[in-house]
Amino acid sequence: MMDRDSKIYIAGHRGMVGSAIVRRLEAEGFTNLVMRTRTELDLRNQKAVDTFFASEKPDFVFLSAAKVGGIMANDTYRADFIMDNLLIECNVIRAAHNTKVSKLLFLGSSCIYPKFAPQPMTEDAFLTGPLEETNRPYAIAKIAGIEICQSYRDQYGDNFISCMPTNLYGPGDTYDLENSHVLPALIRKFYEAKQGLTKKVQLWGDGSPRREFLYVDDLAEACIFLMHHYDDRQFLNIGTGEDIAIKDLAEMVAAEVGYSGPVEWDNSKPNGTSRKWMDVSRIHALGWKHKTSLNQGIRHALADFVANFS
């Protein structure tokens, strides 16, 4: 169990997920938090990571550091996505083992599931079919992270656990249109159109794919919950158990922004996987459930964008 004075390392504390975990830990009274920026500690550098862990000797580790992005970024920078994520995972998990970290939580992604996995996707669908091509390198890196955690558990008895969040959004998100995920991209596009910076909103695909979205502060709560209450080999899905068509999501964002102008769907661009809807019955059975509705979350995310990025 994490005590209030446990030394806790949050890898990727400046990212959307890591910063949410830090906020939640601080709100719950944890004060012995260890953090390093990318310039202070390059997690792709094995020697630097080994030196850091040997010096700091954290008790608990949240491995939320990752190279992330939307369809365009994943498909364009395929080598970067697989190599950077593999290096980060290998270096941090290995160092956690070598310094006898009490517990590590690795955060994966719902993209680990097969492109045509039965919906909703249960944890048992893992490795049962081919992946979505556009983000396969990233997915393979995340699959490797799960396997590394399970292998250290199997061979050495390390208490390394993994969770697979669904699509995330909220404070600290990336709104760069080349690298962002769908929901922050919608927020930026509709907001800029509302401000008259563009004459219309152009969106990828036909709007038919269905996606599930989890507010990042709910994920942070779930991660800390798992650190307290979960110690098994099986990774767990984290999500809302509810999905929505991208076209309907676009309409929700437009309504929240107050945009009523033209929307153009570009069918020449890829849709990605037709549906990604996660079964969250296992984590629900443990006693955790999300608190933030999609409407509430979009409102919070829009306020964050206006305050910090517009």
Coordinates of C-alpha atoms in Angstrom, one line a residue:
M1 CA 0.0 0.0 0.0
M2 CA 1.2 3.5 -0.8
D3 CA 1.6 5.6 2.4
R4 CA 1.5 9.4 2.4
D5 CA 5.2 9.5 2.8
S6 CA 6.0 6.8 0.2
K7 CA 8.5 7.9 -2.5
I8 CA 6.5 7.9 -5.7
Y9 CA 8.0 8.5 -9.2
I10 CA 5.7 9.7 -11.8
A11 CA 7.3 9.2 -15.2
G12 CA 5.9 11.7 -17.7
H13 CA 4.6 14.1 -15.1
R14 CA 4.2 17.0 -17.6
G15 CA 2.0 15.0 -19.9
M16 CA -1.7 15.0 -19.8
V17 CA -1.9 11.7 -17.9
G18 CA 1.1 12.2 -15.6
S19 CA 0.0 15.7 -14.6
A20 CA -3.4 14.4 -13.7
I21 CA -1.8 11.7 -11.6
V22 CA 0.3 14.3 -9.8
R23 CA -2.9 16.4 -9.2
R24 CA -4.7 13.5 -7.7
L25 CA -1.8 12.3 -5.5
E26 CA -1.3 15.9 -4.1
A27 CA -5.1 16.2 -3.5
E28 CA -5.0 12.9 -1.5
G29 CA -2.1 14.2 0.6
F30 CA 0.9 12.5 -1.0
T31 CA 3.9 14.7 -0.6
N32 CA 7.0 12.7 -1.5
L33 CA 6.7 12.8 -5.2
V34 CA 9.7 12.5 -7.5
M35 CA 9.6 14.1 -11.0
R36 CA 12.0 14.9 -13.7
T37 CA 11.5 16.8 -17.0
R38 CA 12.6 15.4 -20.3
T39 CA 15.6 17.6 -20.3
E40 CA 16.6 16.5 -16.8
L41 CA 16.1 12.8 -17.6
D42 CA 15.8 11.3 -21.0
L43 CA 14.0 8.0 -20.4
R44 CA 15.3 6.7 -23.7
N45 CA 18.8 6.7 -22.3
Q46 CA 19.4 3.5 -20.3
K47 CA 22.4 4.8 -18.4
A48 CA 20.6 7.9 -17.3
V49 CA 17.6 6.0 -16.2
D50 CA 19.7 3.5 -14.2
T51 CA 21.6 6.3 -12.5
F52 CA 18.3 8.0 -11.6
F53 CA 16.7 4.9 -10.1
A54 CA 19.9 3.9 -8.2
S55 CA 20.0 7.4 -6.7
E56 CA 16.4 8.0 -5.9
K57 CA 15.2 4.5 -5.1
P58 CA 11.4 5.2 -5.5
D59 CA 9.0 2.9 -3.7
F60 CA 6.3 3.2 -6.4
V61 CA 6.3 4.1 -10.1
F62 CA 3.6 5.3 -12.4
L63 CA 4.9 4.7 -15.9
S64 CA 2.8 7.3 -17.8
A65 CA 5.6 8.6 -20.0
A66 CA 5.1 7.8 -23.7
K67 CA 5.3 9.3 -27.2
V68 CA 1.6 9.7 -28.2
G69 CA -0.4 11.2 -31.0
G70 CA -3.4 10.8 -33.3
I71 CA -3.9 8.9 -36.5
M72 CA -1.7 11.4 -38.6
A73 CA 1.2 11.4 -36.2
N74 CA 1.1 7.6 -35.7
D75 CA 1.1 6.9 -39.4
T76 CA 3.7 9.5 -40.2
Y77 CA 6.3 8.9 -37.5
R78 CA 6.0 5.1 -37.3
A79 CA 9.7 4.5 -36.4
D80 CA 9.7 7.2 -33.7
F81 CA 6.5 5.8 -32.1
I82 CA 7.8 2.2 -31.8
M83 CA 11.4 3.0 -30.9
D84 CA 10.8 5.8 -28.4
N85 CA 8.1 3.9 -26.5
L86 CA 10.1 0.6 -26.5
L87 CA 13.1 2.4 -25.1
I88 CA 11.1 4.2 -22.4
E89 CA 9.4 1.0 -21.3
C90 CA 12.4 -1.2 -21.3
N91 CA 14.6 1.3 -19.4
V92 CA 12.1 2.2 -16.7
I93 CA 10.8 -1.3 -16.0
R94 CA 14.2 -2.8 -16.0
A95 CA 15.5 -0.1 -13.6
A96 CA 12.5 -0.6 -11.4
H97 CA 13.3 -4.3 -11.1
N98 CA 17.0 -3.7 -10.4
T99 CA 16.2 -1.2 -7.6
K100 CA 13.5 -3.4 -6.1
V101 CA 10.6 -1.0 -6.6
S102 CA 7.6 -2.1 -4.5
K103 CA 5.1 -1.7 -7.3
L104 CA 4.9 -0.3 -10.8
L105 CA 1.9 0.6 -12.9
F106 CA 2.3 0.6 -16.6
L107 CA -0.2 2.5 -18.7
G108 CA -0.9 1.1 -22.1
S109 CA -3.6 1.9 -24.6
S110 CA -6.8 0.5 -26.1
C111 CA -5.0 0.3 -29.5
I112 CA -3.4 -3.0 -28.3
Y113 CA -6.6 -4.8 -29.3
P114 CA -7.2 -6.3 -32.7
K115 CA -8.8 -4.1 -35.3
F116 CA -11.8 -6.4 -35.5
A117 CA -12.1 -7.4 -31.9
P118 CA -15.6 -8.2 -30.6
Q119 CA -17.3 -5.2 -29.0
P120 CA -17.1 -4.3 -26.2
M121 CA -13.5 -5.4 -26.1
T122 CA -12.7 -7.6 -23.1
E123 CA -9.2 -8.2 -21.8
D124 CA -9.4 -11.7 -23.2
A125 CA -9.4 -10.3 -26.8
F126 CA -5.7 -9.4 -26.4
L127 CA -3.5 -10.9 -29.2
T128 CA -6.4 -12.6 -30.9
G129 CA -6.1 -10.8 -34.3
P130 CA -4.4 -8.3 -36.5
L131 CA -3.9 -4.7 -35.3
E132 CA -5.1 -1.4 -37.0
E133 CA -2.5 -0.6 -39.6
T134 CA -2.3 3.2 -38.9
N135 CA -1.0 2.9 -35.3
R136 CA 0.4 -0.7 -35.4
P137 CA 4.0 0.4 -34.3
Y138 CA 2.7 2.3 -31.3
A139 CA 0.3 -0.7 -30.4
I140 CA 3.2 -3.2 -30.7
A141 CA 5.3 -1.1 -28.3
K142 CA 2.4 -1.0 -25.8
I143 CA 1.9 -4.7 -26.2
A144 CA 5.6 -5.2 -25.4
G145 CA 5.2 -3.1 -22.3
I146 CA 2.5 -5.5 -21.0
E147 CA 4.6 -8.5 -21.8
I148 CA 7.6 -7.0 -20.1
C149 CA 5.7 -6.4 -16.9
Q150 CA 4.1 -9.8 -16.9
S151 CA 7.5 -11.4 -17.6
Y152 CA 9.2 -9.7 -14.7
R153 CA 6.3 -10.8 -12.5
D154 CA 6.6 -14.4 -13.8
Q155 CA 10.4 -14.7 -13.6
Y156 CA 11.2 -12.6 -10.5
G157 CA 7.9 -12.0 -8.7
D158 CA 7.9 -8.2 -9.3
N159 CA 4.6 -6.5 -8.5
F160 CA 4.3 -4.8 -11.9
I161 CA 0.7 -4.2 -13.1
S162 CA -0.7 -2.8 -16.3
C163 CA -3.9 -0.9 -17.3
M164 CA -5.3 -0.1 -20.7
P165 CA -7.1 3.3 -20.8
T166 CA -9.5 4.2 -23.5
N167 CA -9.3 7.4 -25.5
L168 CA -8.4 10.2 -23.0
Y169 CA -9.0 14.0 -23.0
G170 CA -8.9 16.9 -20.6
P171 CA -6.4 19.4 -19.1
G172 CA -3.0 19.3 -20.5
D173 CA -4.1 17.7 -23.8
T174 CA -2.3 18.3 -27.1
Y175 CA -4.1 20.6 -29.5
D176 CA -1.5 20.6 -32.3
L177 CA -3.6 19.3 -35.2
E178 CA -0.7 17.2 -36.6
N179 CA -0.2 15.3 -33.3
S180 CA -3.5 15.6 -31.4
H181 CA -6.2 12.9 -30.9
V182 CA -9.7 13.3 -32.2
L183 CA -11.5 15.2 -29.3
P184 CA -8.9 17.9 -28.8
A185 CA -8.6 18.3 -32.6
L186 CA -12.4 18.9 -32.7
I187 CA -12.2 21.4 -29.9
R188 CA -9.5 23.4 -31.7
K189 CA -11.2 23.3 -35.1
F190 CA -14.6 24.3 -33.9
Y191 CA -13.3 27.0 -31.6
E192 CA -11.1 28.5 -34.4
A193 CA -14.0 28.4 -36.8
K194 CA -16.2 30.1 -34.2
Q195 CA -13.6 32.8 -33.9
G196 CA -13.6 33.3 -37.7
L197 CA -10.1 32.0 -38.2
T198 CA -11.4 29.4 -40.7
K199 CA -14.5 29.5 -43.0
K200 CA -15.5 25.9 -42.3
V201 CA -14.6 22.9 -40.2
Q202 CA -12.9 20.0 -42.2
L203 CA -12.9 16.6 -40.5
W204 CA -11.3 13.3 -41.4
G205 CA -13.3 10.3 -42.6
D206 CA -17.1 10.1 -42.7
G207 CA -17.8 10.4 -38.9
S208 CA -19.1 6.8 -38.6
P209 CA -16.4 5.3 -36.3
R210 CA -17.4 5.0 -32.7
R211 CA -15.1 5.8 -29.9
E212 CA -15.1 5.8 -26.1
F213 CA -13.7 8.8 -24.1
L214 CA -12.5 9.1 -20.6
Y215 CA -11.8 12.3 -18.7
V216 CA -8.1 12.2 -17.7
D217 CA -8.7 13.1 -14.0
D218 CA -11.0 10.0 -13.8
L219 CA -8.1 7.9 -15.2
A220 CA -5.8 9.4 -12.5
E221 CA -8.2 8.3 -9.8
A222 CA -8.4 4.8 -11.3
C223 CA -4.6 4.5 -11.4
I224 CA -4.3 5.4 -7.7
F225 CA -7.1 3.0 -7.0
L226 CA -5.3 0.2 -8.7
M227 CA -2.1 1.0 -6.9
H228 CA -4.0 0.4 -3.6
H229 CA -6.3 -2.4 -4.6
Y230 CA -4.9 -4.5 -7.5
D231 CA -1.9 -6.8 -7.7
D232 CA -2.7 -9.4 -10.4
R233 CA -0.9 -10.3 -13.6
Q234 CA -3.9 -9.6 -15.9
F235 CA -4.0 -6.1 -17.2
L236 CA -7.3 -4.2 -16.8
N237 CA -9.3 -1.9 -19.1
I238 CA -10.1 1.6 -17.8
G239 CA -12.9 3.4 -19.5
T240 CA -16.5 4.5 -19.2
G241 CA -18.1 1.5 -20.9
E242 CA -19.9 4.0 -23.3
D243 CA -19.1 5.0 -26.8
I244 CA -20.2 7.6 -29.4
A245 CA -20.0 8.1 -33.1
I246 CA -17.4 10.7 -34.1
K247 CA -20.1 12.6 -36.0
D248 CA -22.2 12.8 -32.9
L249 CA -19.2 13.8 -30.9
A250 CA -18.5 16.6 -33.4
E251 CA -22.0 17.9 -32.9
M252 CA -21.5 17.9 -29.1
V253 CA -18.3 19.9 -29.4
A254 CA -19.8 22.3 -31.9
A255 CA -22.8 22.9 -29.6
E256 CA -20.5 23.5 -26.6
V257 CA -18.3 25.9 -28.6
G258 CA -21.4 27.6 -30.1
Y259 CA -20.4 26.9 -33.7
S260 CA -23.2 26.5 -36.3
G261 CA -21.3 26.9 -39.6
P262 CA -20.5 24.3 -42.3
V263 CA -18.8 21.0 -41.5
E264 CA -17.0 19.1 -44.3
W265 CA -16.1 15.4 -43.9
D266 CA -13.1 14.3 -46.1
N267 CA -13.8 10.7 -47.1
S268 CA -10.4 10.4 -48.7
K269 CA -8.9 10.4 -45.2
P270 CA -8.8 7.2 -43.1
N271 CA -11.5 6.5 -40.5
G272 CA -9.2 4.2 -38.4
T273 CA -10.8 1.3 -36.6
S274 CA -14.6 1.2 -37.0
R275 CA -15.3 0.8 -33.3
K276 CA -13.3 0.8 -30.1
W277 CA -15.5 0.2 -27.1
M278 CA -14.0 -1.3 -23.9
D279 CA -15.6 -3.8 -21.5
V280 CA -14.8 -2.3 -18.0
S281 CA -16.7 -4.9 -16.0
R282 CA -13.5 -6.1 -14.2
I283 CA -12.5 -2.8 -12.8
H284 CA -16.1 -2.0 -12.0
A285 CA -16.2 -5.3 -10.0
L286 CA -13.2 -4.0 -8.0
G287 CA -15.2 -0.9 -7.0
W288 CA -14.1 1.9 -9.4
K289 CA -16.2 3.7 -11.9
H290 CA -15.8 7.0 -13.8
K291 CA -17.4 10.2 -12.5
T292 CA -17.2 12.7 -15.3
S293 CA -19.9 12.7 -18.0
L294 CA -18.8 13.4 -21.6
N295 CA -20.7 16.7 -21.7
Q296 CA -19.0 17.8 -18.5
G297 CA -15.6 16.7 -19.7
I298 CA -15.9 18.5 -23.0
R299 CA -16.9 21.7 -21.1
H300 CA -13.8 21.3 -18.8
A301 CA -11.5 20.6 -21.8
L302 CA -12.8 23.5 -23.8
A303 CA -12.2 25.8 -20.8
D304 CA -8.6 24.5 -20.6
F305 CA -8.0 25.1 -24.3
V306 CA -9.4 28.6 -24.1
A307 CA -7.3 29.5 -21.0
N308 CA -4.0 27.9 -22.1
F309 CA -3.9 27.4 -25.9
S310 CA -6.2 29.7 -27.8

